[in-house]
mmCIF file of C-alpha atoms in Angstrom:
data_model
loop_
_atom_site.group_PDB
_atom_site.id
_atom_site.type_symbol
_atom_site.label_atom_id
_atom_site.label_comp_id
_atom_site.label_asym_id
_atom_site.label_seq_id
_atom_site.Cartn_x
_atom_site.Cartn_y
_atom_site.Cartn_z
ATOM 1 C CA MET Y 1 184.616 34.510 105.575
ATOM 2 C CA THR Y 2 182.652 37.399 106.976
ATOM 3 C CA SER Y 3 182.050 38.826 103.497
ATOM 4 C CA MET Y 4 180.564 35.550 102.255
ATOM 5 C CA ARG Y 5 178.212 34.817 105.142
ATOM 6 C CA PRO Y 6 174.488 35.045 104.407
ATOM 7 C CA ASP Y 7 172.444 37.841 105.973
ATOM 8 C CA GLY Y 8 171.668 37.150 109.595
ATOM 9 C CA HIS Y 9 174.466 34.606 109.976
ATOM 10 C CA VAL Y 10 177.406 35.031 112.318
ATOM 11 C CA LEU Y 11 180.921 33.717 112.565
ATOM 12 C CA TRP Y 12 182.020 31.753 115.638
ATOM 13 C CA SER Y 13 185.786 31.780 115.760
ATOM 14 C CA THR Y 14 187.669 29.735 118.306
ATOM 15 C CA ASP Y 15 191.077 28.257 118.878
ATOM 16 C CA VAL Y 16 192.842 25.524 120.796
ATOM 17 C CA ALA Y 17 196.467 24.526 121.075
ATOM 18 C CA VAL Y 18 198.070 21.113 121.405
ATOM 19 C CA PRO Y 19 201.619 19.782 121.392
ATOM 20 C CA VAL Y 20 202.950 19.921 117.836
ATOM 21 C CA SER Y 21 203.354 16.130 117.866
ATOM 22 C CA ARG Y 22 199.558 15.829 118.227
ATOM 23 C CA LEU Y 23 198.597 18.687 115.947
ATOM 24 C CA ALA Y 24 197.873 16.816 112.709
ATOM 25 C CA ASP Y 25 195.581 14.314 114.435
ATOM 26 C CA THR Y 26 193.748 17.072 116.309
ATOM 27 C CA VAL Y 27 193.282 19.206 113.199
ATOM 28 C CA ASP Y 28 191.974 16.207 111.241
ATOM 29 C CA TRP Y 29 189.617 15.359 114.090
ATOM 30 C CA SER Y 30 188.388 18.980 114.279
ATOM 31 C CA LYS Y 31 187.795 19.144 110.532
ATOM 32 C CA ALA Y 32 185.713 15.966 110.718
ATOM 33 C CA GLU Y 33 183.692 17.383 113.641
ATOM 34 C CA CYS Y 34 182.974 20.571 111.703
ATOM 35 C CA SER Y 35 182.015 18.613 108.585
ATOM 36 C CA ARG Y 36 179.332 16.795 110.549
ATOM 37 C CA LEU Y 37 177.635 20.142 111.240
ATOM 38 C CA GLY Y 38 176.762 20.666 107.589
ATOM 39 C CA LEU Y 39 177.797 24.336 107.913
ATOM 40 C CA PHE Y 40 180.609 26.291 106.334
ATOM 41 C CA ALA Y 41 183.690 26.014 108.506
ATOM 42 C CA SER Y 42 187.390 26.561 108.015
ATOM 43 C CA VAL Y 43 190.496 25.561 109.895
ATOM 44 C CA VAL Y 44 193.507 27.862 109.755
ATOM 45 C CA GLY Y 45 196.481 28.463 111.943
ATOM 46 C CA HIS Y 46 200.071 29.230 112.593
ATOM 47 C CA VAL Y 47 200.653 25.661 113.455
ATOM 48 C CA GLY Y 48 204.343 25.836 114.309
ATOM 49 C CA ASP Y 49 203.311 26.459 117.896
ATOM 50 C CA GLY Y 50 200.451 23.950 117.932
ATOM 51 C CA ASN Y 51 197.760 26.634 117.805
ATOM 52 C CA PHE Y 52 194.990 26.507 115.232
ATOM 53 C CA HIS Y 53 191.718 28.303 114.659
ATOM 54 C CA VAL Y 54 188.322 27.089 113.568
ATOM 55 C CA ALA Y 55 185.643 29.420 112.267
ATOM 56 C CA MET Y 56 182.066 28.349 111.617
ATOM 57 C CA ILE Y 57 179.282 30.324 109.945
ATOM 58 C CA TYR Y 58 175.823 29.678 111.373
ATOM 59 C CA ASP Y 59 172.420 31.244 111.889
ATOM 60 C CA PRO Y 60 172.047 32.258 115.564
ATOM 61 C CA ARG Y 61 168.253 32.442 115.075
ATOM 62 C CA ASP Y 62 168.273 28.685 114.534
ATOM 63 C CA PRO Y 63 168.511 27.145 118.028
ATOM 64 C CA ALA Y 64 169.596 23.775 116.638
ATOM 65 C CA GLN Y 65 172.477 25.301 114.656
ATOM 66 C CA ALA Y 66 173.603 27.477 117.552
ATOM 67 C CA ALA Y 67 173.566 24.506 119.929
ATOM 68 C CA ALA Y 68 175.417 22.288 117.439
ATOM 69 C CA VAL Y 69 178.187 24.859 117.002
ATOM 70 C CA ALA Y 70 178.498 25.322 120.775
ATOM 71 C CA ARG Y 71 178.742 21.533 121.249
ATOM 72 C CA CYS Y 72 181.362 21.315 118.515
ATOM 73 C CA VAL Y 73 183.481 23.981 120.216
ATOM 74 C CA ARG Y 74 183.129 22.177 123.532
ATOM 75 C CA ARG Y 75 184.201 18.869 121.963
ATOM 76 C CA MET Y 76 187.226 20.624 120.466
ATOM 77 C CA THR Y 77 188.304 21.955 123.855
ATOM 78 C CA ASP Y 78 187.786 18.551 125.453
ATOM 79 C CA ARG Y 79 189.868 16.963 122.687
ATOM 80 C CA ALA Y 80 192.638 19.542 123.138
ATOM 81 C CA LEU Y 81 192.817 18.695 126.852
ATOM 82 C CA GLU Y 82 192.907 14.966 126.041
ATOM 83 C CA MET Y 83 195.899 15.722 123.796
ATOM 84 C CA ASP Y 84 197.712 17.536 126.652
ATOM 85 C CA GLY Y 85 196.871 20.900 125.098
ATOM 86 C CA THR Y 86 195.048 24.005 126.205
ATOM 87 C CA VAL Y 87 191.538 25.321 125.592
ATOM 88 C CA SER Y 88 192.852 28.528 124.050
ATOM 89 C CA GLY Y 89 196.185 29.265 122.472
ATOM 90 C CA GLU Y 90 195.805 32.995 122.002
ATOM 91 C CA HIS Y 91 192.227 34.156 121.524
ATOM 92 C CA ALA Y 92 191.407 34.109 125.213
ATOM 93 C CA ILE Y 93 188.318 32.426 126.562
ATOM 94 C CA GLY Y 94 185.313 34.574 125.742
ATOM 95 C CA ILE Y 95 181.685 33.749 126.375
ATOM 96 C CA GLY Y 96 181.693 30.585 124.280
ATOM 97 C CA LYS Y 97 184.347 28.837 126.349
ATOM 98 C CA LYS Y 98 183.733 30.426 129.748
ATOM 99 C CA ALA Y 99 183.392 27.063 131.528
ATOM 100 C CA CYS Y 100 186.461 25.515 129.906
ATOM 101 C CA PRO Y 101 189.288 26.914 132.077
ATOM 102 C CA ARG Y 102 187.896 25.053 135.090
ATOM 103 C CA ASP Y 103 188.208 21.785 133.154
ATOM 104 C CA GLU Y 104 191.810 22.593 132.314
ATOM 105 C CA LEU Y 105 193.014 24.212 135.525
ATOM 106 C CA GLY Y 106 190.769 22.960 138.334
ATOM 107 C CA ASP Y 107 188.983 24.759 141.138
ATOM 108 C CA GLU Y 108 192.102 25.525 143.161
ATOM 109 C CA THR Y 109 193.866 27.344 140.345
ATOM 110 C CA ILE Y 110 190.688 29.210 139.359
ATOM 111 C CA GLY Y 111 190.342 30.316 143.007
ATOM 112 C CA LEU Y 112 193.909 31.623 142.992
ATOM 113 C CA MET Y 113 193.266 33.491 139.745
ATOM 114 C CA ARG Y 114 190.150 35.078 141.239
ATOM 115 C CA ALA Y 115 192.078 36.135 144.360
ATOM 116 C CA LEU Y 116 194.787 37.725 142.208
ATOM 117 C CA LYS Y 117 192.155 39.508 140.116
ATOM 118 C CA ARG Y 118 190.522 40.926 143.257
ATOM 119 C CA ALA Y 119 193.889 41.969 144.696
ATOM 120 C CA LEU Y 120 195.076 43.706 141.524
ATOM 121 C CA ASP Y 121 191.728 45.087 140.361
ATOM 122 C CA PRO Y 122 189.475 45.459 143.419
ATOM 123 C CA LYS Y 123 187.008 47.707 141.564
ATOM 124 C CA MET Y 124 186.871 45.297 138.612
ATOM 125 C CA ASP Y 125 187.665 48.183 136.240
ATOM 126 C CA HIS Y 126 189.650 46.047 133.823
ATOM 127 C CA GLU Y 127 187.577 43.594 131.814
ATOM 128 C CA PRO Y 128 184.532 43.964 134.077
ATOM 129 C CA GLY Y 129 182.316 40.924 134.243
ATOM 130 C CA GLN Y 130 185.107 38.552 133.356
ATOM 131 C CA GLY Y 131 186.234 37.847 136.905
ATOM 132 C CA VAL Y 132 187.967 34.618 135.827
#
């Protein structure tokens, strides 16, 4: 996909995971969401564990495209949570889904994660700026 993207375009790659029993419906739903963008997108995965990946090619200089892709990713994470899944199966959270763990885990769990991070990495040497 990266070799076929037009100059100036970028690839937004994301993932979610859902129970295998809900995978087909969630993949179909995600494909339909991506189709509505009118951009090149693909859905791939190692679906035996309920995890799948979506990659979309867009022009980050186009505010409307960038916002549409971000909204699509957010809808995918919301849908995964509705399906008793998780906002990320293996690709971690990253900048694009930074707000999503709170939706999945709640304030109390995020607070515990922050306390553990501070206790184990008080200088924030490992993955600085992430801070859960």
